[in-house]
PDB file of C-alpha atoms and ligand atoms in Angstrom:
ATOM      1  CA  UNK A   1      20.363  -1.812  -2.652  1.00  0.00           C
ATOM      2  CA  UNK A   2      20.158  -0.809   0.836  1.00  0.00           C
ATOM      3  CA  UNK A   3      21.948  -2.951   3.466  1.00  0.00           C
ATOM      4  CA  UNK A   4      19.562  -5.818   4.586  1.00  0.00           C
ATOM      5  CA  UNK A   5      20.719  -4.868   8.092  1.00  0.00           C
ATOM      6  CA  UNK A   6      18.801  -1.207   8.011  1.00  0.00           C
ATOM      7  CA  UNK A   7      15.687  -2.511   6.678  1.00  0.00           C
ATOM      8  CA  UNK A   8      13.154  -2.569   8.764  1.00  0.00           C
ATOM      9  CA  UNK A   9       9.012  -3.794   9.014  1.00  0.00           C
ATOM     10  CA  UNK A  10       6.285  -1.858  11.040  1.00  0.00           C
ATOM     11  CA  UNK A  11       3.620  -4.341  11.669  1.00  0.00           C
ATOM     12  CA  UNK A  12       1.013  -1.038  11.546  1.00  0.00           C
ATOM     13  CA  UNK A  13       0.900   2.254  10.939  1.00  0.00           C
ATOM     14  CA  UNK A  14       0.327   3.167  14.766  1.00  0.00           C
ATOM     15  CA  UNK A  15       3.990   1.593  15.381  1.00  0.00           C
ATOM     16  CA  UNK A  16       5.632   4.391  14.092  1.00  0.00           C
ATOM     17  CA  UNK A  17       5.868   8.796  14.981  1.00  0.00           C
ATOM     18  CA  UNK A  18       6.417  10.856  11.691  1.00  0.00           C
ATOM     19  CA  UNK A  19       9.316  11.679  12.934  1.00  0.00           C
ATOM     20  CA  UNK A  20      10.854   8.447  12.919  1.00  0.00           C
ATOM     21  CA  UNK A  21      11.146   8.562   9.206  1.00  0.00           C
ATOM     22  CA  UNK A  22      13.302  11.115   8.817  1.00  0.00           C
ATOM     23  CA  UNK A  23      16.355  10.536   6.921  1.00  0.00           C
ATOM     24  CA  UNK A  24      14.493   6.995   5.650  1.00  0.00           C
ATOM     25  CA  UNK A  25      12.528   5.648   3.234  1.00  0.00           C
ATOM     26  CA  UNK A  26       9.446   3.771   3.286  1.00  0.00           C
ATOM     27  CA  UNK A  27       7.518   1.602   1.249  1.00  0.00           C
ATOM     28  CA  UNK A  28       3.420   2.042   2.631  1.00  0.00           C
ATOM     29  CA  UNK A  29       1.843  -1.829   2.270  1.00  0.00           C
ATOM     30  CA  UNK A  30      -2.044  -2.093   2.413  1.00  0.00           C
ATOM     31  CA  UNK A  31      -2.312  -4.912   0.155  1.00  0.00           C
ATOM     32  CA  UNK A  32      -6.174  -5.664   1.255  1.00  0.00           C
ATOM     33  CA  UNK A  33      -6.589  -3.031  -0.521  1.00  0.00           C
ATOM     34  CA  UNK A  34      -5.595   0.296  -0.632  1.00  0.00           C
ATOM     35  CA  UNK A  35      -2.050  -0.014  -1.831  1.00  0.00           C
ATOM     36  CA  UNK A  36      -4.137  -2.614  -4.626  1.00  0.00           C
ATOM     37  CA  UNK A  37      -6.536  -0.567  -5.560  1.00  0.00           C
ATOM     38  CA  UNK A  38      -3.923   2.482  -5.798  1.00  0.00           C
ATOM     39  CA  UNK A  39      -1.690   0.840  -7.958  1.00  0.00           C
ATOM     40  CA  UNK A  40      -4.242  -0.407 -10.125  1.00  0.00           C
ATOM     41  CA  UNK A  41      -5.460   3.319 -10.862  1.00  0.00           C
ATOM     42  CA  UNK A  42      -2.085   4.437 -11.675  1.00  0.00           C
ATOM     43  CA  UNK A  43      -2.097   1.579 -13.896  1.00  0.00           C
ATOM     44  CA  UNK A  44      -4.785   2.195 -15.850  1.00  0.00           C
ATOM     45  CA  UNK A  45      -4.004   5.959 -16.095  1.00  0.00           C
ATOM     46  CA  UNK A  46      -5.381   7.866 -13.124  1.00  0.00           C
ATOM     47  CA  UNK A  47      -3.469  11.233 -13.548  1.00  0.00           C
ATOM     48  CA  UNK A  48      -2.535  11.496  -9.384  1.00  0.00           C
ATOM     49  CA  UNK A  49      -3.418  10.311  -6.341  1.00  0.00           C
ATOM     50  CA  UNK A  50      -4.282  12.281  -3.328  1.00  0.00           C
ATOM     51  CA  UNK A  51      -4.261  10.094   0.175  1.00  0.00           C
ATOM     52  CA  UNK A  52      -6.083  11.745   2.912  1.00  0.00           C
ATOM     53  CA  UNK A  53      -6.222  10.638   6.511  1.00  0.00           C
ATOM     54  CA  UNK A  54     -10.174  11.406   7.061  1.00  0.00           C
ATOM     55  CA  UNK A  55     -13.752  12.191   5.254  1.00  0.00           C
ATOM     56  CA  UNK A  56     -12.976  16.216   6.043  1.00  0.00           C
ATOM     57  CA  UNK A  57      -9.787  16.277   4.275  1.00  0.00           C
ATOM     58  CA  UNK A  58     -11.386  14.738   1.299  1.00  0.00           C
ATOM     59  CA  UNK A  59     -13.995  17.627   1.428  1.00  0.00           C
ATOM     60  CA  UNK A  60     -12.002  20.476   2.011  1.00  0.00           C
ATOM     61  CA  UNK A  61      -9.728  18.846  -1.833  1.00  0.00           C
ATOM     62  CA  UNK A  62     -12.406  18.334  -3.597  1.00  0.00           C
ATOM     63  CA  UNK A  63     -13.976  21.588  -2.695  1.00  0.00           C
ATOM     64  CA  UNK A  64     -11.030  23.313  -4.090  1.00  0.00           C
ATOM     65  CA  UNK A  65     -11.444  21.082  -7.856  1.00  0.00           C
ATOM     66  CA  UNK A  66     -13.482  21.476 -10.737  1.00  0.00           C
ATOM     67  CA  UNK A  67     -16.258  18.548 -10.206  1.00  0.00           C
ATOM     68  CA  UNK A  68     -15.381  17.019 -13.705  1.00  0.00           C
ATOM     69  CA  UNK A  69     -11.102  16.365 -12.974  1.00  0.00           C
ATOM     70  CA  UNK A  70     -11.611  14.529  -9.665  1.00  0.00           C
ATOM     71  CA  UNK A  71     -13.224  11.537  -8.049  1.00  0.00           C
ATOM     72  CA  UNK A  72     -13.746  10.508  -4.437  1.00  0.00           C
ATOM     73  CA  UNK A  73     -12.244   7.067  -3.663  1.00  0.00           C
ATOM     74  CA  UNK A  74     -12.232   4.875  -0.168  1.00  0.00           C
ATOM     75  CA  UNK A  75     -14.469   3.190   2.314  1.00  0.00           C
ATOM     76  CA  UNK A  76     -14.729   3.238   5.984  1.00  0.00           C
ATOM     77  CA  UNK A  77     -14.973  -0.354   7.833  1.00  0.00           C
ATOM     78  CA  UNK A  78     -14.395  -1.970   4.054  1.00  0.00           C
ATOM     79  CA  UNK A  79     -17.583  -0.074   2.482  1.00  0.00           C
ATOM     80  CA  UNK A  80     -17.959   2.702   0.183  1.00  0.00           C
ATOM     81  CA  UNK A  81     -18.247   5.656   1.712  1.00  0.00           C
ATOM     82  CA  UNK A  82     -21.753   7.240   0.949  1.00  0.00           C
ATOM     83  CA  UNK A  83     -21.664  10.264  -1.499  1.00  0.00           C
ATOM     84  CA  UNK A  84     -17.919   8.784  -2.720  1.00  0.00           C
ATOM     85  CA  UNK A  85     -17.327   7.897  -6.603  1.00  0.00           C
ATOM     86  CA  UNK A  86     -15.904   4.686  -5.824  1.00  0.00           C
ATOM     87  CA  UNK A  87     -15.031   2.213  -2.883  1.00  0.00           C
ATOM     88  CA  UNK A  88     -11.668   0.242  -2.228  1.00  0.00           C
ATOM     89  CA  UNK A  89     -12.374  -2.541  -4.975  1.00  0.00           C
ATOM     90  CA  UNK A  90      -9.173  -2.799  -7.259  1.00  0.00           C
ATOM     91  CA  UNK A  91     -11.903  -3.834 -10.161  1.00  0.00           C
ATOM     92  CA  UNK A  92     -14.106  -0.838  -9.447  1.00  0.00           C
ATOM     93  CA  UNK A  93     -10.670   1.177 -10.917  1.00  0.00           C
ATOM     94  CA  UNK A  94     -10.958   0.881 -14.577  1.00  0.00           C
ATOM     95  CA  UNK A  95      -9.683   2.342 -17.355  1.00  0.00           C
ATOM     96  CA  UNK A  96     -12.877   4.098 -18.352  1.00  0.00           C
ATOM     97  CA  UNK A  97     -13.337   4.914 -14.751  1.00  0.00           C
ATOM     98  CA  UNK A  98     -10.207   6.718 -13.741  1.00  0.00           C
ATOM     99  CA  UNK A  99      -8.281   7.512 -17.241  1.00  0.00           C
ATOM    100  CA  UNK A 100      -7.037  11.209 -16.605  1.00  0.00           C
ATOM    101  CA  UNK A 101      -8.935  11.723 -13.307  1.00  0.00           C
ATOM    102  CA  UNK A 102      -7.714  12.768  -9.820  1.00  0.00           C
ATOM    103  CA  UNK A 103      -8.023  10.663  -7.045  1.00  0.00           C
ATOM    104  CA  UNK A 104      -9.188  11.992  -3.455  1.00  0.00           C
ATOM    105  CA  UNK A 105      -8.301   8.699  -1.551  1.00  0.00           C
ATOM    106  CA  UNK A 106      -9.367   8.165   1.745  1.00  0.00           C
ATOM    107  CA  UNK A 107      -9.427   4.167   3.166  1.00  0.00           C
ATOM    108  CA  UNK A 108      -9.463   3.224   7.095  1.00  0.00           C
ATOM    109  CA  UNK A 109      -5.439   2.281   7.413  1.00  0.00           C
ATOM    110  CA  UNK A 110      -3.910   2.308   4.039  1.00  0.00           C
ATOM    111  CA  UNK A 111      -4.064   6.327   3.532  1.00  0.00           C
ATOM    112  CA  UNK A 112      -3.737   7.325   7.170  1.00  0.00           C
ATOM    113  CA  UNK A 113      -0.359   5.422   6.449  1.00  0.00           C
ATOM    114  CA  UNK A 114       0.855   6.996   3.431  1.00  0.00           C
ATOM    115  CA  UNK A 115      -0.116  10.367   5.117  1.00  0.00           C
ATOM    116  CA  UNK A 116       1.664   9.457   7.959  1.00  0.00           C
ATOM    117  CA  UNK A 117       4.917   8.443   6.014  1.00  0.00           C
ATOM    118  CA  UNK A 118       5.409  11.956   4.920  1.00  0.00           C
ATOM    119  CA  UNK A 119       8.616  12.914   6.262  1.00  0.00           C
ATOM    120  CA  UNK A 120      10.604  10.126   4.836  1.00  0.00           C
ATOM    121  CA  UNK A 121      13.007  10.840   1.930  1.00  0.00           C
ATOM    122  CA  UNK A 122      10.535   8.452  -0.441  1.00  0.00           C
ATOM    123  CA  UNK A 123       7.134   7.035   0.097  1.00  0.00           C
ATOM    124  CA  UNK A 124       6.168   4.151  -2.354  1.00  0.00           C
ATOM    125  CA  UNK A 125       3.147   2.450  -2.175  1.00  0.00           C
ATOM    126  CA  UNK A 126       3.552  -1.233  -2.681  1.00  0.00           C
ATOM    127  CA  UNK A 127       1.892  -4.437  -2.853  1.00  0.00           C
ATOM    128  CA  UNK A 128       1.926  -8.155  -4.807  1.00  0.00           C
ATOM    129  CA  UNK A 129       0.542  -6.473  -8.125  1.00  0.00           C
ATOM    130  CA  UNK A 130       3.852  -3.980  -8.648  1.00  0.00           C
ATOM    131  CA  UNK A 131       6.413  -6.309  -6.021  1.00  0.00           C
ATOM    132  CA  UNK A 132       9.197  -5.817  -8.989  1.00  0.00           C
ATOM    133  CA  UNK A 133       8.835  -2.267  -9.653  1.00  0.00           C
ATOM    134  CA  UNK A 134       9.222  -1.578  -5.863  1.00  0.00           C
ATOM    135  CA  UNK A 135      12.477  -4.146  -5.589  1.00  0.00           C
ATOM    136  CA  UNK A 136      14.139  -2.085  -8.885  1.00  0.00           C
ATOM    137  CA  UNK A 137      12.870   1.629  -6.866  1.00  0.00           C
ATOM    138  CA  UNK A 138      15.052   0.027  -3.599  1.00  0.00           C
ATOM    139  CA  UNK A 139      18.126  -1.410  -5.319  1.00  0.00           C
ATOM    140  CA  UNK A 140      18.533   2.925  -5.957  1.00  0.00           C
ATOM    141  CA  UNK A 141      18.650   3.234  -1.797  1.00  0.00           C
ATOM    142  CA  UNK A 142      21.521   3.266   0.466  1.00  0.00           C
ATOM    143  CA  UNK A 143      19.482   4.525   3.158  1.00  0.00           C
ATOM    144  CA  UNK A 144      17.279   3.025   5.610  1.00  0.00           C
ATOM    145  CA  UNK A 145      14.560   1.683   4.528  1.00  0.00           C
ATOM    146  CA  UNK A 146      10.912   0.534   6.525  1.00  0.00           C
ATOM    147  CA  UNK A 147       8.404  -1.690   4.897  1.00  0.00           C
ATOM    148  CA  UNK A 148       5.099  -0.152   6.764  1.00  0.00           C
ATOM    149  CA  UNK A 149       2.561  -2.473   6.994  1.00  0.00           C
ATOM    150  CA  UNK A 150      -0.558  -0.569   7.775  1.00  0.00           C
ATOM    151  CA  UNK A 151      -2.545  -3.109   9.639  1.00  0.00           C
ATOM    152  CA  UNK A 152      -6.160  -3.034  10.878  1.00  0.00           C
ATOM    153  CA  UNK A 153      -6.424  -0.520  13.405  1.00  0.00           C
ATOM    154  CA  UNK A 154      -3.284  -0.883  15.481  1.00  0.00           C
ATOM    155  CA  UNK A 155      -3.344  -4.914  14.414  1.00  0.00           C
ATOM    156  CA  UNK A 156      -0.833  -6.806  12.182  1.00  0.00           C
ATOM    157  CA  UNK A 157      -2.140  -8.189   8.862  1.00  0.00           C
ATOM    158  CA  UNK A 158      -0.713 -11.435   7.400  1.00  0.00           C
ATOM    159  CA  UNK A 159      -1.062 -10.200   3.774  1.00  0.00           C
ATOM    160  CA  UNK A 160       0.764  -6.741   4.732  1.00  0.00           C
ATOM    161  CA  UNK A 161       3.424  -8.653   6.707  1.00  0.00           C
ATOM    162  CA  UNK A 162       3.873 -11.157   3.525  1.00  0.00           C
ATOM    163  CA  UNK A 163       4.721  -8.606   1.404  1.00  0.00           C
ATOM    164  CA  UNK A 164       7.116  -7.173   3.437  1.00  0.00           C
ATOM    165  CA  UNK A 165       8.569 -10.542   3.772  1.00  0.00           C
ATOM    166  CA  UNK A 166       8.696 -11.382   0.227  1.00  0.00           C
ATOM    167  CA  UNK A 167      10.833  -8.139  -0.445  1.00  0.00           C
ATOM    168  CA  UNK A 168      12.940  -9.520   1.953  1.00  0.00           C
ATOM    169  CA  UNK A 169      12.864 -12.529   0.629  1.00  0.00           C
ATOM    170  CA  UNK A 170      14.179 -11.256  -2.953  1.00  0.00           C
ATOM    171  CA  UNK A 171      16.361  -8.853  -1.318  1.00  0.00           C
ATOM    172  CA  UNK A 172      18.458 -11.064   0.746  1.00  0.00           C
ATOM    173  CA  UNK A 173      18.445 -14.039  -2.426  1.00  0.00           C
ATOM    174  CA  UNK A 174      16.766 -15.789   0.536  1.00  0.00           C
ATOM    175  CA  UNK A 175      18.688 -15.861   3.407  1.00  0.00           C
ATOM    176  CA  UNK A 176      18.554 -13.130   5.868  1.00  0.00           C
ATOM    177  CA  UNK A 177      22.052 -12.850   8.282  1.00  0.00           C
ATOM    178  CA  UNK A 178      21.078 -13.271  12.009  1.00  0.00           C
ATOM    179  CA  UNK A 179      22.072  -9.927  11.946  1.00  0.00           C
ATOM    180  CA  UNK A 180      18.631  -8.354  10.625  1.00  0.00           C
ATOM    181  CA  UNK A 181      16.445  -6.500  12.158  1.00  0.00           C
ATOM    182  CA  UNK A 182      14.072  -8.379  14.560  1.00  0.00           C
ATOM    183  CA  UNK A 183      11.109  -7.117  12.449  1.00  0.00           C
ATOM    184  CA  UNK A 184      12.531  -8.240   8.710  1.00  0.00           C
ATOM    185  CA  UNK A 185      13.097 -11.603  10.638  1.00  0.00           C
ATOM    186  CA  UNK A 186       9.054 -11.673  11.410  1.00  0.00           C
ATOM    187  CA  UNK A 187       8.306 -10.866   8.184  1.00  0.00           C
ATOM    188  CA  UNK A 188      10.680 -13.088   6.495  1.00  0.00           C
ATOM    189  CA  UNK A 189       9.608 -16.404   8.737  1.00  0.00           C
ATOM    190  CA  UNK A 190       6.283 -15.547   7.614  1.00  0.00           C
ATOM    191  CA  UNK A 191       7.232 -15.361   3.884  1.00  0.00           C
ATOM    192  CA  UNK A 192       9.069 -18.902   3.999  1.00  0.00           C
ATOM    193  CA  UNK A 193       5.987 -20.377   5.782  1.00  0.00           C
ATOM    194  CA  UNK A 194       3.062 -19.379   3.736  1.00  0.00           C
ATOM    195  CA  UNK A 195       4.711 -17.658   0.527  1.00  0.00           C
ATOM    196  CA  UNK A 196       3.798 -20.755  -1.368  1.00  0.00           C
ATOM    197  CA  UNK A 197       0.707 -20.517  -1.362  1.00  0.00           C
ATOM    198  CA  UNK A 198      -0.108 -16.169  -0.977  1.00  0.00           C
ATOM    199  CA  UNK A 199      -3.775 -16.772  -1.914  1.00  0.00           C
ATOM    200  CA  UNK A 200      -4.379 -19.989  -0.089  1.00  0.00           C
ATOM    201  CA  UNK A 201      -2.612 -17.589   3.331  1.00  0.00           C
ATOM    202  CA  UNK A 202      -4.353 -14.335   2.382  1.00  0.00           C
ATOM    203  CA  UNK A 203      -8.126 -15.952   2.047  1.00  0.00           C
ATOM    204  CA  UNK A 204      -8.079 -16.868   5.881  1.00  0.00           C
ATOM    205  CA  UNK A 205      -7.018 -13.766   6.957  1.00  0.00           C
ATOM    206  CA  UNK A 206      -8.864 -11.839   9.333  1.00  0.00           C
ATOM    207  CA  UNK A 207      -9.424  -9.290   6.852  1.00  0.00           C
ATOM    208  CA  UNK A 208     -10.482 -11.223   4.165  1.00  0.00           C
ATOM    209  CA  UNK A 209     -12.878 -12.593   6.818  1.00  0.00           C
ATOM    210  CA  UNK A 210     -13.887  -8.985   7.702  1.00  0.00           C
ATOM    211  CA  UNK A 211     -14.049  -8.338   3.846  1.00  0.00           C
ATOM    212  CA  UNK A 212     -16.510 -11.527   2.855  1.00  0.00           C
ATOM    213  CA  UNK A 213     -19.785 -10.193   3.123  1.00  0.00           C
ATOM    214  CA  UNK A 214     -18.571  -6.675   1.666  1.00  0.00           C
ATOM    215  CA  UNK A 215     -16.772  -7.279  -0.851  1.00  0.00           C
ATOM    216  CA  UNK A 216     -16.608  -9.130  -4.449  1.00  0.00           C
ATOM    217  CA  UNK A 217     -14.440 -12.451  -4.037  1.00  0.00           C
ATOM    218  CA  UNK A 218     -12.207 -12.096  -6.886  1.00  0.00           C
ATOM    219  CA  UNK A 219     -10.996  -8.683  -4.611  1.00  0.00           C
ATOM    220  CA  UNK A 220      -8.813 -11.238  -2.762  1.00  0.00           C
ATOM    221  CA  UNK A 221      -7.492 -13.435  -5.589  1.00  0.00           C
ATOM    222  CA  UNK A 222      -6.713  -9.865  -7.422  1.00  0.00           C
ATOM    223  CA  UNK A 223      -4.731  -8.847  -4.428  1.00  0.00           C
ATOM    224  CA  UNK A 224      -2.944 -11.666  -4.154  1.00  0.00           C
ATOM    225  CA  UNK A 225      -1.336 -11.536  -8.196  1.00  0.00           C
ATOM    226  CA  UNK A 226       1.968 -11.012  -8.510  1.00  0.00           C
ATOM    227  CA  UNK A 227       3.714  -8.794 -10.616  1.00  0.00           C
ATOM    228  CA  UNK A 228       1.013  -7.715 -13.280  1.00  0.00           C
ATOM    229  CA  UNK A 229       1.774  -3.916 -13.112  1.00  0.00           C
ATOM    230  CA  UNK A 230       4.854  -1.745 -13.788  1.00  0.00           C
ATOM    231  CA  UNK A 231       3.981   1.356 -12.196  1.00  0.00           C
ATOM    232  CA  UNK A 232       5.889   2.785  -9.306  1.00  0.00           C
ATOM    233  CA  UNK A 233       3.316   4.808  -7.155  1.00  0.00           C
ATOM    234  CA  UNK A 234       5.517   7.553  -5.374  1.00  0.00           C
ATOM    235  CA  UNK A 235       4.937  10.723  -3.137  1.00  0.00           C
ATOM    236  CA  UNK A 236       5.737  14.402  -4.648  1.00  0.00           C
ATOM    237  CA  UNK A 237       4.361  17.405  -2.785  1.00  0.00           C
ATOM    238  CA  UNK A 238       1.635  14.961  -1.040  1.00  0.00           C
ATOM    239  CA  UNK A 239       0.640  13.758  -4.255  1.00  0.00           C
ATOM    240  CA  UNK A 240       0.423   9.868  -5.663  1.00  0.00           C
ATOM    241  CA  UNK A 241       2.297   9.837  -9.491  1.00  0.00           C
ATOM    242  CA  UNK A 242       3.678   6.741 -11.278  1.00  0.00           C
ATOM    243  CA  UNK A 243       7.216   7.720 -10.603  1.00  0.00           C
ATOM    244  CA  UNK A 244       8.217   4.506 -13.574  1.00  0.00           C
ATOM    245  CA  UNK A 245       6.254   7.113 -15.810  1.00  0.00           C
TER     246      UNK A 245
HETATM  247  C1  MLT B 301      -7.718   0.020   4.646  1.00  0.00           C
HETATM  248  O1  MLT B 301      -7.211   1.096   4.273  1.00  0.00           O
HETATM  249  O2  MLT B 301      -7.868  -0.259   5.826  1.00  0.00           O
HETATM  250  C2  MLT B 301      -8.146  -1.062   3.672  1.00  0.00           C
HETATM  251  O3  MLT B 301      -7.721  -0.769   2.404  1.00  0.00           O
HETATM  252  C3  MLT B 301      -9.561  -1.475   3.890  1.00  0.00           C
HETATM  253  C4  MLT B 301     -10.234  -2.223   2.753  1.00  0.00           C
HETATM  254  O4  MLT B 301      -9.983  -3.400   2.534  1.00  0.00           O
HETATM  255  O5  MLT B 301     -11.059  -1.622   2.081  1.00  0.00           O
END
């Protein structure tokens, strides 16, 4: 387990250089709903992920893959982006829909922050749906670690910051030392506050406000599950794989 004191929470993925992460690891949190929507594919047996920062990345992947082995995944401002596959709904990412297939990912924050994450030792994607399989991945660290909450465009999110807290929660058998970092302290407060009650805390968000008129309402009470997947989505050569597989 890595010592509470050297784990750290970035309340959005413009809070951090690349370079920062060197010699870390980090665990990328989008949980409305890239890092959802991600895990659920890997759950149910999408062969890799690819996160890409923008719509021209996504191109120039796809260009280079047979049409059959690959789908185009992501929205822009919470919608599907025209001439994509899929959106950013974690129920869009079926069996029958992704079984085998590769994933060109692009979302507004969530992907830009994986991408970003690059240079750390290990990238893990995490969120409420795989919290355990992320808290076994960590107890194998004795380095740094930073929870990155990707935010909404340079903002904190409550739901990303939760998460971050509720690792910190389980991590420190809940009680963080005065002696953590300022930013698991945040996180943490937060988590004792409204960890009760994740659903009742993440449906007044101002994403899920941003996300009502979009988006299918079960998309937040999905989000908000805990523990319903065992897969460990992990970075290899810039590529997404169920590293519990
Ligand atoms: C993002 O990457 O900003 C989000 O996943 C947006 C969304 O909810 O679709």
């Amino acid at each position: 387990m890595p010592d509470i004191n050297y784990i750290d929470v970035f309340f959005s993925l413009q809070a951090f250089q690349e370079e920062e992460l060197r010699g870390k690891s980090a665990v990328i949190i989008d949980v409305l709903r890239a890092s959802s929507s991600i895990t659920t594919a890997i759950h149910n047996g999408a062969k890799k992920v690819i996160p890409v920062a923008d719509m021209s990345d996504a191109m120039k992947i796809a260009t280079t893959m047979d049409n059959k082995d690959y789908l185009l995944c992501g929205e822009k401002d919470g919608s599907k982006i025209e001439g994509y596959h899929l959106g950013n709904s974690p129920a869009e990412y079926t069996r029958d829909a992704v079984r085998n297939k590769t994933l060109i990912f692009n979302t507004t924050n969530g992907t830009k922050a994986i991408k970003k994450a690059s240079l750390a030792n290990e990238v893990y994607v995490g969120t409420f749906l795989n919290q355990q399989s992320i808290l076994n991945a960590l107890k194998e660290h004795d380095d740094e670690v930073v929870l990155i909450c990707s935010g909404w465009q340079g903002r904190l999110s409550i739901e990303d910051t939760l998460f971050a807290g509720s690792l910190l929660h389980s991590i420190s058998g809940g009680h963080l030392p005065d002696s953590a970092k300022d930013g698991a302290k945040v996180a943490f407060g937060l988590f004792e506050k409204y960890g009760h009650d994740l659903e009742g805390a993440i449906s007044k968000s101002d994403h899920a406000k941003r996300l009502a008129e979009l988006v299918p309402n079960g998309d937040i009470t999905f989000c908000c599950k805990v523990n319903e997947f065992d897969v460990l989505p992990g970075m290899r050569d810039g590529i997404l794989k169920d590293l519990n597989g």
